Short mmCIF file of C-alpha atoms and ligand atoms in Angstrom, two decimals:
data_model
loop_
_atom_site.label_atom_id
_atom_site.label_comp_id
_atom_site.label_asym_id
_atom_site.label_seq_id
_atom_site.Cartn_x
_atom_site.Cartn_y
_atom_site.Cartn_z
CA MET A 1 97.54 123.95 107.56
CA ALA A 2 96.67 123.81 111.26
CA ALA A 3 95.26 127.36 111.38
CA ASN A 4 93.20 126.84 108.24
CA LEU A 5 91.78 123.47 109.16
CA LEU A 6 90.88 124.49 112.69
CA ALA A 7 89.41 127.83 111.58
CA ARG A 8 87.21 125.93 109.15
CA LYS A 9 86.22 123.25 111.62
CA TRP A 10 85.39 125.73 114.38
CA GLN A 11 83.98 128.52 112.22
CA ASP A 12 80.63 128.54 114.01
CA LEU A 13 82.08 128.34 117.52
CA PRO A 14 83.23 131.19 119.77
CA VAL A 15 86.92 130.36 119.27
CA LYS A 16 89.75 132.75 118.47
CA ILE A 17 92.80 131.35 116.68
CA SER A 18 96.10 133.26 116.57
CA LEU A 19 99.20 132.44 114.58
CA VAL A 20 102.58 133.48 115.96
CA GLU A 21 105.54 133.42 113.61
CA SER A 22 109.10 134.60 113.95
CA ARG A 23 110.74 136.73 111.31
CA GLU A 24 114.16 135.71 112.63
CA ILE A 25 113.59 131.95 112.52
CA ALA A 26 113.05 130.70 108.98
CA THR A 27 110.91 127.74 108.04
CA ILE A 28 112.79 124.58 107.09
CA GLY A 29 112.28 125.47 103.43
CA VAL A 30 112.03 121.93 102.04
CA GLY A 31 109.15 119.49 101.72
CA GLU A 32 107.82 119.73 98.22
CA GLY A 33 106.26 116.34 97.60
CA SER A 34 103.00 114.99 98.97
CA THR A 35 100.79 111.92 99.11
CA PRO A 36 97.27 111.85 97.62
CA TYR A 37 95.90 112.68 101.06
CA LEU A 38 96.70 116.35 100.46
CA LYS A 39 93.91 116.53 97.90
CA SER A 40 91.41 116.37 100.74
CA LEU A 41 93.01 119.38 102.47
CA PHE A 42 92.14 121.61 99.52
CA ARG A 43 88.73 120.01 99.22
CA THR A 44 87.97 120.70 102.88
CA LEU A 45 89.11 124.29 102.49
CA ASP A 46 87.19 124.73 99.21
CA ILE A 47 90.32 125.73 97.31
CA PRO A 48 90.25 124.62 93.68
CA GLU A 49 93.44 123.49 91.91
CA SER A 50 93.08 126.43 89.51
CA GLU A 51 93.60 128.76 92.48
CA TRP A 52 96.42 127.25 94.47
CA MET A 53 98.44 125.27 91.93
CA PRO A 54 99.50 128.20 89.70
CA ALA A 55 100.20 130.28 92.83
CA CYS A 56 102.53 127.61 94.23
CA ASP A 57 104.39 126.52 91.07
CA ALA A 58 102.70 123.16 91.62
CA THR A 59 102.73 120.06 89.43
CA TYR A 60 100.99 116.71 89.57
CA LYS A 61 102.55 113.58 91.00
CA CYS A 62 101.38 110.12 89.92
CA GLY A 63 103.87 108.23 92.07
CA ILE A 64 107.54 107.71 92.92
CA ARG A 65 110.23 106.01 90.85
CA PHE A 66 113.01 104.21 92.77
CA PRO A 67 116.08 103.64 90.62
CA GLY A 68 119.20 102.02 92.01
CA TRP A 69 117.87 100.50 95.25
CA SER A 70 118.12 96.92 94.10
CA ALA A 71 120.87 95.06 92.30
CA VAL A 72 118.57 92.18 91.32
CA GLU A 73 118.54 91.67 87.58
CA GLY A 74 115.31 92.98 86.06
CA TYR A 75 114.45 94.90 89.24
CA THR A 76 117.06 97.68 89.37
CA SER A 77 114.35 100.34 89.25
CA TYR A 78 110.70 100.20 90.20
CA TYR A 79 107.72 102.52 90.46
CA HIS A 80 105.42 103.03 93.46
CA PRO A 81 102.21 104.27 91.84
CA PHE A 82 99.15 105.96 93.24
CA PHE A 83 96.32 103.70 92.20
CA SER A 84 93.34 104.30 90.04
CA PRO A 85 90.22 102.24 89.42
CA LEU A 86 91.62 101.83 85.90
CA ASP A 87 94.27 99.61 87.48
CA ARG A 88 91.82 97.13 88.95
CA GLU A 89 92.30 94.31 86.49
CA THR A 90 95.94 94.83 85.61
CA GLY A 91 96.70 95.32 89.31
CA ALA A 92 95.08 91.97 90.09
CA GLU A 93 97.30 90.38 87.43
CA PHE A 94 100.32 91.97 89.10
CA PHE A 95 99.47 90.52 92.51
CA SER A 96 98.97 87.13 90.95
CA GLN A 97 102.27 87.32 89.03
CA ALA A 98 104.10 88.41 92.17
CA ASP A 99 102.52 85.56 94.15
CA GLN A 100 103.65 83.04 91.56
CA ARG A 101 107.13 84.51 91.51
CA ARG A 102 107.24 84.32 95.33
CA CYS A 103 106.70 80.59 94.96
CA GLY A 104 109.60 80.24 92.52
CA LYS A 105 107.50 80.05 89.37
CA PRO A 106 108.54 82.02 86.32
CA ALA A 107 106.48 85.22 86.08
CA GLU A 108 106.97 88.88 85.23
CA ALA A 109 106.33 90.94 88.35
CA LEU A 110 107.76 94.45 88.04
CA PRO A 111 105.01 96.87 89.18
CA ASP A 112 105.89 99.42 86.47
CA ASP A 113 104.19 97.32 83.81
CA PHE A 114 100.84 96.88 85.55
CA PHE A 115 99.71 100.33 86.72
CA HIS A 116 98.76 103.41 84.73
CA ALA A 117 100.75 105.91 86.83
CA PRO A 118 104.22 105.07 85.44
CA TYR A 119 102.92 105.18 81.89
CA LEU A 120 101.37 108.63 82.49
CA SER A 121 104.52 109.95 84.23
CA GLN A 122 106.80 108.70 81.52
CA ALA A 123 104.68 110.20 78.75
CA GLY A 124 104.50 113.60 80.49
CA MET A 125 100.78 113.37 81.15
CA ALA A 126 98.76 114.86 83.98
CA PRO A 127 96.51 112.41 85.85
CA ILE A 128 93.56 114.36 84.44
CA PRO A 129 91.49 112.63 81.77
CA ARG A 130 90.58 114.56 78.61
CA ARG A 131 86.98 113.41 78.99
CA PRO A 132 85.43 112.81 82.41
CA LEU A 133 85.74 109.27 83.70
CA PRO A 134 83.18 107.79 86.07
CA PHE A 135 85.79 107.82 88.87
CA GLU A 136 88.63 110.00 90.14
CA LEU A 137 92.28 109.06 89.83
CA ASP A 138 94.43 109.03 92.92
CA TYR A 139 97.26 111.52 92.57
CA ALA A 140 99.35 113.89 94.64
CA TYR A 141 101.25 117.12 94.07
CA HIS A 142 104.67 118.73 94.01
CA PHE A 143 104.87 122.41 95.00
CA ASP A 144 107.08 125.21 96.22
CA ALA A 145 106.84 124.81 100.00
CA GLY A 146 107.53 128.51 100.67
CA LEU A 147 104.79 129.63 98.27
CA LEU A 148 102.31 127.12 99.67
CA GLY A 149 103.06 128.37 103.20
CA LYS A 150 102.40 131.97 102.09
CA PHE A 151 99.25 130.95 100.23
CA LEU A 152 97.84 129.12 103.25
CA LYS A 153 98.80 131.96 105.59
CA ALA A 154 96.86 134.44 103.45
CA ARG A 155 93.87 132.07 103.45
CA ALA A 156 94.03 131.68 107.21
CA LEU A 157 94.08 135.44 107.78
CA LYS A 158 91.11 135.78 105.43
CA ALA A 159 89.30 133.17 107.51
CA GLY A 160 89.74 135.35 110.61
CA VAL A 161 92.96 133.96 112.11
CA GLU A 162 94.92 136.66 113.97
CA TYR A 163 98.59 137.05 113.14
CA TYR A 164 101.50 138.09 115.37
CA GLU A 165 104.98 138.48 114.06
CA ALA A 166 107.04 137.70 117.13
CA THR A 167 109.81 135.48 118.37
CA VAL A 168 108.89 133.49 121.44
CA GLU A 169 111.65 133.54 124.02
CA LYS A 170 110.13 131.83 127.00
CA VAL A 171 107.29 129.46 127.68
CA GLY A 172 105.50 130.20 130.94
CA LEU A 173 104.08 127.15 132.73
CA SER A 174 101.62 126.96 135.57
CA GLU A 175 100.25 124.16 137.69
CA ARG A 176 96.62 123.14 137.56
CA ALA A 177 94.72 122.16 140.68
CA HIS A 178 95.49 118.41 140.31
CA GLY A 179 99.20 119.03 139.74
CA GLU A 180 99.30 118.95 135.93
CA MET A 181 101.68 121.46 134.37
CA VAL A 182 100.20 123.46 131.51
CA ILE A 183 101.39 126.25 129.25
CA GLU A 184 100.01 129.58 130.33
CA THR A 185 101.93 132.22 128.41
CA LEU A 186 104.44 132.76 125.63
CA LYS A 187 106.83 135.60 126.30
CA THR A 188 108.24 137.23 123.19
CA VAL A 189 111.63 138.89 122.76
CA ASN A 190 109.81 142.24 122.62
CA GLY A 191 108.48 141.66 126.10
CA GLU A 192 104.92 140.83 125.09
CA CYS A 193 103.08 138.12 126.92
CA LEU A 194 100.68 136.02 124.85
CA SER A 195 98.22 133.82 126.65
CA ALA A 196 95.75 131.20 125.42
CA ASP A 197 93.74 128.19 126.58
CA PHE A 198 95.41 125.83 124.13
CA PHE A 199 98.68 125.97 122.17
CA ILE A 200 99.73 124.28 118.95
CA ASP A 201 103.46 123.76 118.67
CA CYS A 202 104.50 124.24 115.01
CA THR A 203 108.04 125.34 115.82
CA GLY A 204 109.81 122.67 113.76
CA PHE A 205 112.54 120.33 115.00
CA ARG A 206 113.09 122.40 118.15
CA SER A 207 109.66 121.41 119.61
CA GLY A 208 109.80 124.78 121.37
CA LEU A 209 106.58 124.34 123.36
CA LEU A 210 106.11 120.60 123.83
CA SER A 211 109.68 120.15 125.07
CA GLU A 212 109.01 122.59 127.92
CA LEU A 213 106.36 120.33 129.42
CA PRO A 214 107.63 118.00 132.14
CA ASN A 215 106.52 114.71 130.54
CA TYR A 216 108.16 115.40 127.17
CA GLU A 217 109.65 112.24 125.65
CA PHE A 218 111.17 111.76 122.21
CA VAL A 219 111.28 108.28 120.66
CA SER A 220 114.19 108.20 118.23
CA TYR A 221 114.06 106.05 115.07
CA GLU A 222 117.80 106.39 114.46
CA GLU A 223 118.47 102.69 115.02
CA THR A 224 116.10 101.79 112.21
CA LEU A 225 116.58 104.70 109.81
CA LEU A 226 120.23 105.73 109.46
CA ASN A 227 119.78 108.97 107.56
CA ASN A 228 120.10 112.10 109.67
CA ALA A 229 121.06 114.85 107.21
CA ALA A 230 120.22 116.27 103.82
CA VAL A 231 121.60 118.72 101.31
CA ALA A 232 119.24 120.38 98.86
CA LEU A 233 119.47 122.61 95.79
CA GLN A 234 117.14 123.96 93.15
CA MET A 235 117.85 124.10 89.45
CA PRO A 236 115.91 126.90 87.78
CA GLY A 237 114.45 126.51 84.34
CA GLU A 238 111.08 125.87 82.86
CA GLY A 239 111.92 122.87 80.69
CA HIS A 240 110.25 122.62 77.36
CA GLY A 241 110.22 118.88 76.98
CA LEU A 242 108.01 116.46 78.83
CA LEU A 243 107.07 117.50 82.35
CA LYS A 244 107.05 114.17 84.15
CA SER A 245 104.45 113.72 86.84
CA GLU A 246 106.64 111.74 89.22
CA THR A 247 109.16 112.09 92.01
CA ILE A 248 112.39 110.22 91.44
CA SER A 249 114.05 108.82 94.57
CA GLU A 250 117.35 107.54 93.30
CA ALA A 251 119.79 105.62 95.47
CA LEU A 252 123.26 107.22 95.63
CA THR A 253 126.39 105.97 97.39
CA ASN A 254 125.33 106.78 100.97
CA GLY A 255 121.65 107.61 100.80
CA TRP A 256 119.25 108.71 98.13
CA MET A 257 118.42 111.77 96.05
CA TRP A 258 115.01 113.28 95.40
CA ASN A 259 114.20 114.87 92.07
CA ILE A 260 111.00 116.92 92.22
CA PRO A 261 109.90 118.74 89.08
CA LEU A 262 107.97 121.99 89.55
CA GLN A 263 106.75 124.23 86.75
CA SER A 264 109.65 126.66 86.90
CA ARG A 265 112.40 124.62 88.55
CA THR A 266 113.48 121.19 89.70
CA GLY A 267 114.32 120.50 93.33
CA PHE A 268 117.02 118.00 94.24
CA GLY A 269 118.13 116.79 97.62
CA TYR A 270 120.52 114.14 98.92
CA VAL A 271 119.31 112.46 102.11
CA TYR A 272 122.20 110.67 103.80
CA SER A 273 123.79 109.52 107.03
CA ASP A 274 126.65 111.73 108.20
CA ALA A 275 128.23 108.67 109.83
CA TYR A 276 129.03 107.43 106.31
CA ILE A 277 129.58 110.57 104.22
CA SER A 278 130.53 114.12 105.16
CA PRO A 279 128.27 117.05 104.24
CA GLU A 280 130.98 118.32 101.84
CA ALA A 281 131.25 114.97 100.04
CA ALA A 282 127.45 114.66 99.92
CA GLU A 283 127.22 118.11 98.33
CA GLN A 284 129.90 117.18 95.82
CA GLU A 285 128.07 113.98 94.89
CA LEU A 286 124.77 115.87 94.57
CA ARG A 287 126.34 118.51 92.32
CA ALA A 288 127.99 115.86 90.17
CA ARG A 289 124.75 113.90 89.83
CA THR A 290 122.62 116.94 88.95
CA GLY A 291 125.21 118.95 87.04
CA ALA A 292 124.55 121.93 89.34
CA PRO A 293 127.26 124.58 88.92
CA ASP A 294 128.99 126.13 91.94
CA ASP A 295 126.90 129.32 91.79
CA ILE A 296 123.74 127.35 92.63
CA PRO A 297 123.57 127.42 96.43
CA CYS A 298 123.08 124.30 98.51
CA ARG A 299 121.21 124.11 101.82
CA HIS A 300 122.52 121.70 104.45
CA LEU A 301 120.03 120.33 106.97
CA LYS A 302 120.14 118.05 109.96
CA MET A 303 117.14 115.79 110.55
CA ARG A 304 115.80 114.58 113.86
CA VAL A 305 114.13 111.28 112.95
CA GLY A 306 111.57 109.89 115.37
CA ARG A 307 108.49 111.12 117.16
CA VAL A 308 107.33 112.45 120.47
CA GLU A 309 105.50 109.99 122.70
CA GLN A 310 102.68 112.44 123.39
CA HIS A 311 101.65 114.62 120.48
CA TRP A 312 98.84 116.05 122.60
CA SER A 313 100.23 116.78 126.02
CA ALA A 314 98.41 118.90 128.64
CA ASN A 315 97.14 121.98 126.75
CA CYS A 316 99.54 121.65 123.82
CA LEU A 317 99.49 119.78 120.50
CA GLY A 318 102.63 119.19 118.44
CA VAL A 319 102.14 119.43 114.70
CA GLY A 320 104.73 118.93 111.98
CA LEU A 321 108.44 118.55 112.65
CA SER A 322 107.84 119.42 116.30
CA GLN A 323 105.84 116.19 116.76
CA GLY A 324 108.23 114.05 114.73
CA PHE A 325 109.64 113.24 111.35
CA ILE A 326 110.24 110.12 109.34
CA GLU A 327 112.75 110.80 106.64
CA PRO A 328 111.22 112.10 103.41
CA LEU A 329 111.51 108.97 101.25
CA GLU A 330 107.75 108.60 100.78
CA ALA A 331 106.94 112.31 101.32
CA THR A 332 104.67 111.54 104.26
CA ALA A 333 105.29 114.48 106.61
CA LEU A 334 102.43 116.69 105.46
CA MET A 335 100.12 113.69 105.46
CA LEU A 336 100.98 113.19 109.15
CA VAL A 337 100.41 116.91 109.77
CA GLN A 338 96.97 116.82 108.17
CA PHE A 339 96.01 113.56 109.85
CA THR A 340 97.08 114.91 113.24
CA ILE A 341 95.02 118.09 112.90
CA GLU A 342 91.97 116.30 111.58
CA GLN A 343 92.04 113.71 114.38
CA PHE A 344 92.59 116.43 116.95
CA ALA A 345 89.66 118.47 115.65
CA GLN A 346 87.49 115.38 116.09
CA SER A 347 88.64 114.73 119.66
CA PHE A 348 89.02 118.19 121.13
CA ASP A 349 86.18 120.40 122.25
CA PRO A 350 87.46 124.01 122.06
CA VAL A 351 84.49 125.40 123.93
CA ASN A 352 84.96 123.07 126.86
CA PRO A 353 88.63 122.07 126.53
CA GLY A 354 88.91 120.27 129.85
CA ALA A 355 86.00 117.88 129.27
CA GLY A 356 87.38 114.35 129.13
CA ALA A 357 90.69 115.70 127.81
CA GLY A 358 92.75 113.08 129.68
CA SER A 359 91.18 110.00 128.12
CA LYS A 360 90.71 111.71 124.76
CA SER A 361 94.38 112.62 124.55
CA ILE A 362 95.44 109.05 125.43
CA ALA A 363 93.34 107.60 122.60
CA PHE A 364 94.47 110.36 120.26
CA ASN A 365 98.17 109.80 120.97
CA GLN A 366 97.78 106.06 120.39
CA LYS A 367 96.21 106.73 117.01
CA ILE A 368 98.92 109.16 115.91
CA ASN A 369 101.68 106.84 117.13
CA ALA A 370 100.11 103.97 115.18
CA MET A 371 100.16 106.16 112.08
CA PHE A 372 103.84 106.98 112.61
CA GLY A 373 104.48 103.25 113.15
CA GLY A 374 102.79 102.41 109.85
CA VAL A 375 104.90 104.92 107.95
CA LEU A 376 108.05 103.77 109.75
CA ASP A 377 107.48 100.13 108.74
CA TYR A 378 106.97 101.03 105.10
CA VAL A 379 109.91 103.43 104.85
CA ALA A 380 112.21 101.06 106.75
CA GLY A 381 111.19 98.32 104.29
CA HIS A 382 113.02 100.15 101.49
CA TYR A 383 116.31 99.96 103.36
CA LEU A 384 115.84 96.43 104.59
CA LEU A 385 115.10 95.21 101.07
CA ASN A 386 117.95 97.01 99.35
CA THR A 387 120.40 94.61 97.70
CA ARG A 388 123.28 96.99 97.05
CA ASN A 389 126.73 95.93 98.14
CA ASP A 390 128.80 98.82 96.84
CA THR A 391 129.21 100.73 100.13
CA ASP A 392 129.22 100.05 103.86
CA TYR A 393 126.24 102.37 104.11
CA TRP A 394 123.93 100.15 102.07
CA ARG A 395 125.02 97.01 103.91
CA ALA A 396 124.50 98.73 107.27
CA ALA A 397 121.12 100.12 106.17
CA ARG A 398 120.04 96.51 105.56
CA GLU A 399 121.97 94.46 108.10
CA GLY A 400 122.88 96.84 110.89
CA ILE A 401 119.47 98.22 111.79
CA VAL A 402 116.79 97.41 114.32
CA VAL A 403 113.96 96.03 112.19
CA PRO A 404 110.47 96.77 113.56
CA GLU A 405 108.86 93.50 114.61
CA ARG A 406 105.84 93.80 112.36
CA LEU A 407 108.08 94.39 109.35
CA GLN A 408 110.09 91.27 110.19
CA GLN A 409 106.89 89.23 110.29
CA LEU A 410 105.60 90.67 107.02
CA LEU A 411 108.81 89.81 105.29
CA ALA A 412 108.79 86.27 106.68
CA CYS A 413 105.23 85.78 105.41
CA TRP A 414 106.18 87.09 101.97
CA ASP A 415 109.27 84.88 101.78
CA ARG A 416 107.33 81.76 102.79
CA GLY A 417 104.83 82.39 99.99
CA GLU A 418 101.94 82.56 102.48
CA ASP A 419 98.76 84.66 102.29
CA PHE A 420 100.36 88.11 102.24
CA PRO A 421 97.23 90.31 101.99
CA GLY A 422 95.68 88.27 104.82
CA HIS A 423 98.74 88.79 106.98
CA LEU A 424 98.81 92.53 106.26
CA LYS A 425 95.21 92.79 107.36
CA LEU A 426 95.73 90.76 110.50
CA ALA A 427 98.75 92.84 111.48
CA GLU A 428 96.86 96.03 110.57
CA ALA A 429 99.83 96.86 108.35
CA ASP A 430 97.54 97.82 105.48
CA ARG A 431 96.03 100.77 107.33
CA VAL A 432 98.63 103.31 106.29
CA TYR A 433 99.96 101.61 103.14
CA SER A 434 97.60 99.41 101.17
CA HIS A 435 98.49 95.87 100.19
CA ALA A 436 99.13 97.19 96.67
CA SER A 437 101.86 99.48 98.02
CA TRP A 438 103.45 96.60 99.91
CA TYR A 439 103.39 94.38 96.83
CA CYS A 440 104.99 97.16 94.78
CA LEU A 441 107.78 97.58 97.32
CA LEU A 442 108.57 93.90 97.76
CA ALA A 443 108.16 92.86 94.14
CA GLY A 444 109.70 96.11 92.89
CA MET A 445 112.91 95.39 94.81
CA GLY A 446 112.93 91.86 93.38
CA ARG A 447 112.41 90.07 96.71
CA PHE A 448 111.96 86.68 95.06
CA PRO A 449 113.61 83.28 95.23
CA GLU A 450 115.51 81.85 92.27
CA VAL A 451 113.15 80.98 89.47
CA SER A 452 112.75 77.32 88.67
CA THR A 453 112.99 76.73 84.97
CA GLY A 454 109.61 76.73 83.35
CA ASN A 455 107.57 78.13 80.58
CA LYS A 456 107.59 81.93 80.58
CA ALA A 457 105.52 82.22 77.40
CA GLU A 458 102.21 82.71 79.20
CA SER A 459 103.63 85.42 81.44
CA LYS A 460 105.22 87.20 78.49
CA LYS A 461 101.93 87.19 76.59
CA LEU A 462 100.17 88.65 79.63
CA LEU A 463 102.80 91.36 79.87
CA CYS A 464 102.27 92.24 76.24
CA ASP A 465 98.49 92.59 76.77
CA VAL A 466 98.91 94.63 79.95
CA ARG A 467 101.39 97.00 78.34
CA SER A 468 99.18 97.59 75.37
CA PHE A 469 96.12 98.20 77.60
CA CYS A 470 97.84 100.67 79.96
CA GLY A 471 99.90 102.26 77.19
CA GLY A 472 96.79 102.62 75.05
CA ASN A 473 94.98 104.49 77.80
CA VAL A 474 97.66 107.18 78.04
CA ALA A 475 96.12 109.05 75.09
CA ARG A 476 92.98 109.57 77.20
CA PHE A 477 94.87 111.98 79.47
CA GLU A 478 95.95 115.62 79.27
CA SER A 479 99.52 116.72 78.61
CA HIS A 480 100.94 117.75 82.00
CA ARG A 481 102.58 120.94 80.79
CA ASP A 482 99.65 122.04 78.62
CA TYR A 483 97.11 121.33 81.31
CA LEU A 484 98.99 123.37 83.91
CA LYS A 485 99.19 126.28 81.44
CA ARG A 486 95.44 126.09 80.90
CA LEU A 487 94.85 125.89 84.65
CA ALA A 488 96.91 129.08 85.16
CA ALA A 489 95.11 130.87 82.34
CA GLY A 490 91.81 130.10 84.06
C1 FAD B 1 115.16 117.10 104.01
C2 FAD B 1 113.67 117.18 104.19
C3 FAD B 1 112.82 116.87 103.15
C4 FAD B 1 111.44 116.91 103.34
N1 FAD B 1 110.62 116.54 102.32
C5 FAD B 1 109.30 116.47 102.53
C6 FAD B 1 108.40 116.07 101.51
O1 FAD B 1 108.80 115.78 100.38
N2 FAD B 1 107.08 116.01 101.79
C7 FAD B 1 106.60 116.35 103.00
O2 FAD B 1 105.39 116.24 103.22
N3 FAD B 1 107.41 116.79 103.96
C8 FAD B 1 108.73 116.85 103.77
N4 FAD B 1 109.54 117.29 104.76
C9 FAD B 1 108.95 117.78 106.00
C10 FAD B 1 108.42 119.19 105.79
O3 FAD B 1 109.47 120.02 105.41
C11 FAD B 1 107.76 119.71 107.05
O4 FAD B 1 106.88 118.75 107.54
C12 FAD B 1 106.97 120.96 106.77
O5 FAD B 1 107.74 121.90 106.09
C13 FAD B 1 106.44 121.54 108.04
O6 FAD B 1 107.45 122.12 108.79
P1 FAD B 1 107.10 122.75 110.21
O7 FAD B 1 106.08 123.81 110.02
O8 FAD B 1 106.82 121.68 111.17
O9 FAD B 1 108.48 123.42 110.67
P2 FAD B 1 109.30 124.67 110.05
O10 FAD B 1 109.21 124.76 108.58
O11 FAD B 1 110.67 124.53 110.65
O12 FAD B 1 108.60 125.93 110.66
C14 FAD B 1 108.77 126.32 111.99
C15 FAD B 1 108.05 127.64 112.20
O13 FAD B 1 108.04 127.93 113.57
C16 FAD B 1 108.42 129.27 113.76
N5 FAD B 1 109.15 129.37 115.03
C17 FAD B 1 110.10 128.53 115.49
N6 FAD B 1 110.54 128.92 116.69
C18 FAD B 1 109.85 130.03 117.00
C19 FAD B 1 109.86 130.92 118.08
N7 FAD B 1 110.68 130.75 119.14
N8 FAD B 1 109.01 131.98 118.06
C20 FAD B 1 108.17 132.18 117.03
N9 FAD B 1 108.12 131.37 115.97
C21 FAD B 1 108.96 130.32 115.94
C22 FAD B 1 109.33 129.63 112.58
O14 FAD B 1 109.32 131.03 112.32
C23 FAD B 1 108.69 128.82 111.47
O15 FAD B 1 107.69 129.57 110.85
C24 FAD B 1 110.92 117.30 104.59
C25 FAD B 1 111.78 117.65 105.63
C26 FAD B 1 113.14 117.58 105.45
C27 FAD B 1 114.04 117.91 106.60
#
């Protein structure tokens, strides 16, 4: 992603970009869900869906379903949709219902009923209308991460990026005139010495370049997000039934499990805290939940959750796991990658790299840290709002964590029945996740007071109308499976 975006951005400048990759050190091999932001990557690179989706076993994603996070009656599963202009009116009804319910009035406020995405997912539809609509729907993708990596690598090479297959063994630093340490060379195990003006660290959790710089600092999120490990498996098989256009993030005993449907297989992974369940027990639970036989291999992973303080430090930029990672609950990592590169490309002048770099990197790092903070608040909200009491893990995930201050304030505002959208705006908490996403999370988990007795008839009638409107619109969309077949056939 970095090589492609920068090659495109700097295509008319005298800049040479090289990609160094080790054959011995594999990529992490997971990361198959995205946010709608990824659409703009392909748009920027002029890559149509008909080209990359069939090549990467990709499917559409209309949103995420969250079963099992809440024990509140009527709210034991909810859907976080990507929004479409079709949702404008029913969405407004949802906010109003949720606001009434916050104030103890009887109202139906499960997000699933009010947005088109869950209806489309459930019916096995792609978010592609049969006849053009005067607007585009927001949607994301699922894909085979390995295939997408290969696809993007081939594109980058075609765009003129040079490629070295080499394992870097040592990072050579030197001191600039005013005392700043910078990276000068990368020494490979074969004895080569690669030099450059600027380096992008995409080495994964090891932060192989950034961590060599003297001011390297990692800000851990482990006190807020307990999960630090995952176990993943893939079930082959091109199902013949409905191909649902959704990720399922289902709560298990000591964490949660993703279910990501691709065209030819389904990926599953259990994200958990190893302080509460051993890797062996997690694997056993994952196998039992998915029905995966013993001959399907599992991959065990450790996660370093947090971020570096300086993503751009001296002449190095961290991108991807090397800059930080917030656990994959909302599939935000590639969004952070893309955002980081795009912001960097706006701030950095490759022809005159030293010009104003100090102040530019300070502003840049603030922006990226704010983005991480926004994702952290939203992801942490899921754990804080969980109402499970079946294991120590779920109680600790709610009661034993450090809650980010802004999240505490948001929750207090919601609970007091005050102007929630206004508060989100004021706290700039709607910059990363819109107020619709926050409403879906809080209402979806059933964060409401006891309902005073009252007449529910009006709310029930509204629900009936909303369901028939959204349900009726489903027929206007393409079948997910059929559409992907047509896309592959060209
Ligand atoms: C459990 C889990 C689930 C995830 N789910 C999602 C998701 O649903 N959505 C999402 O957006 N993201 C997800 N992610 C994150 C996603 O996997 C990563 O953001 C993405 O794959 C990018 O990884 P990376 O390139 O930073 O690191 P890696 O994939 O680890 O790649 C590191 C690269 O650096 C090279 N390298 C390392 N050291 C050297 C060296 N010394 N010399 C030369 N080369 C070297 C390696 O060869 C490799 O190519 C998930 C992550 C985890 C852990």
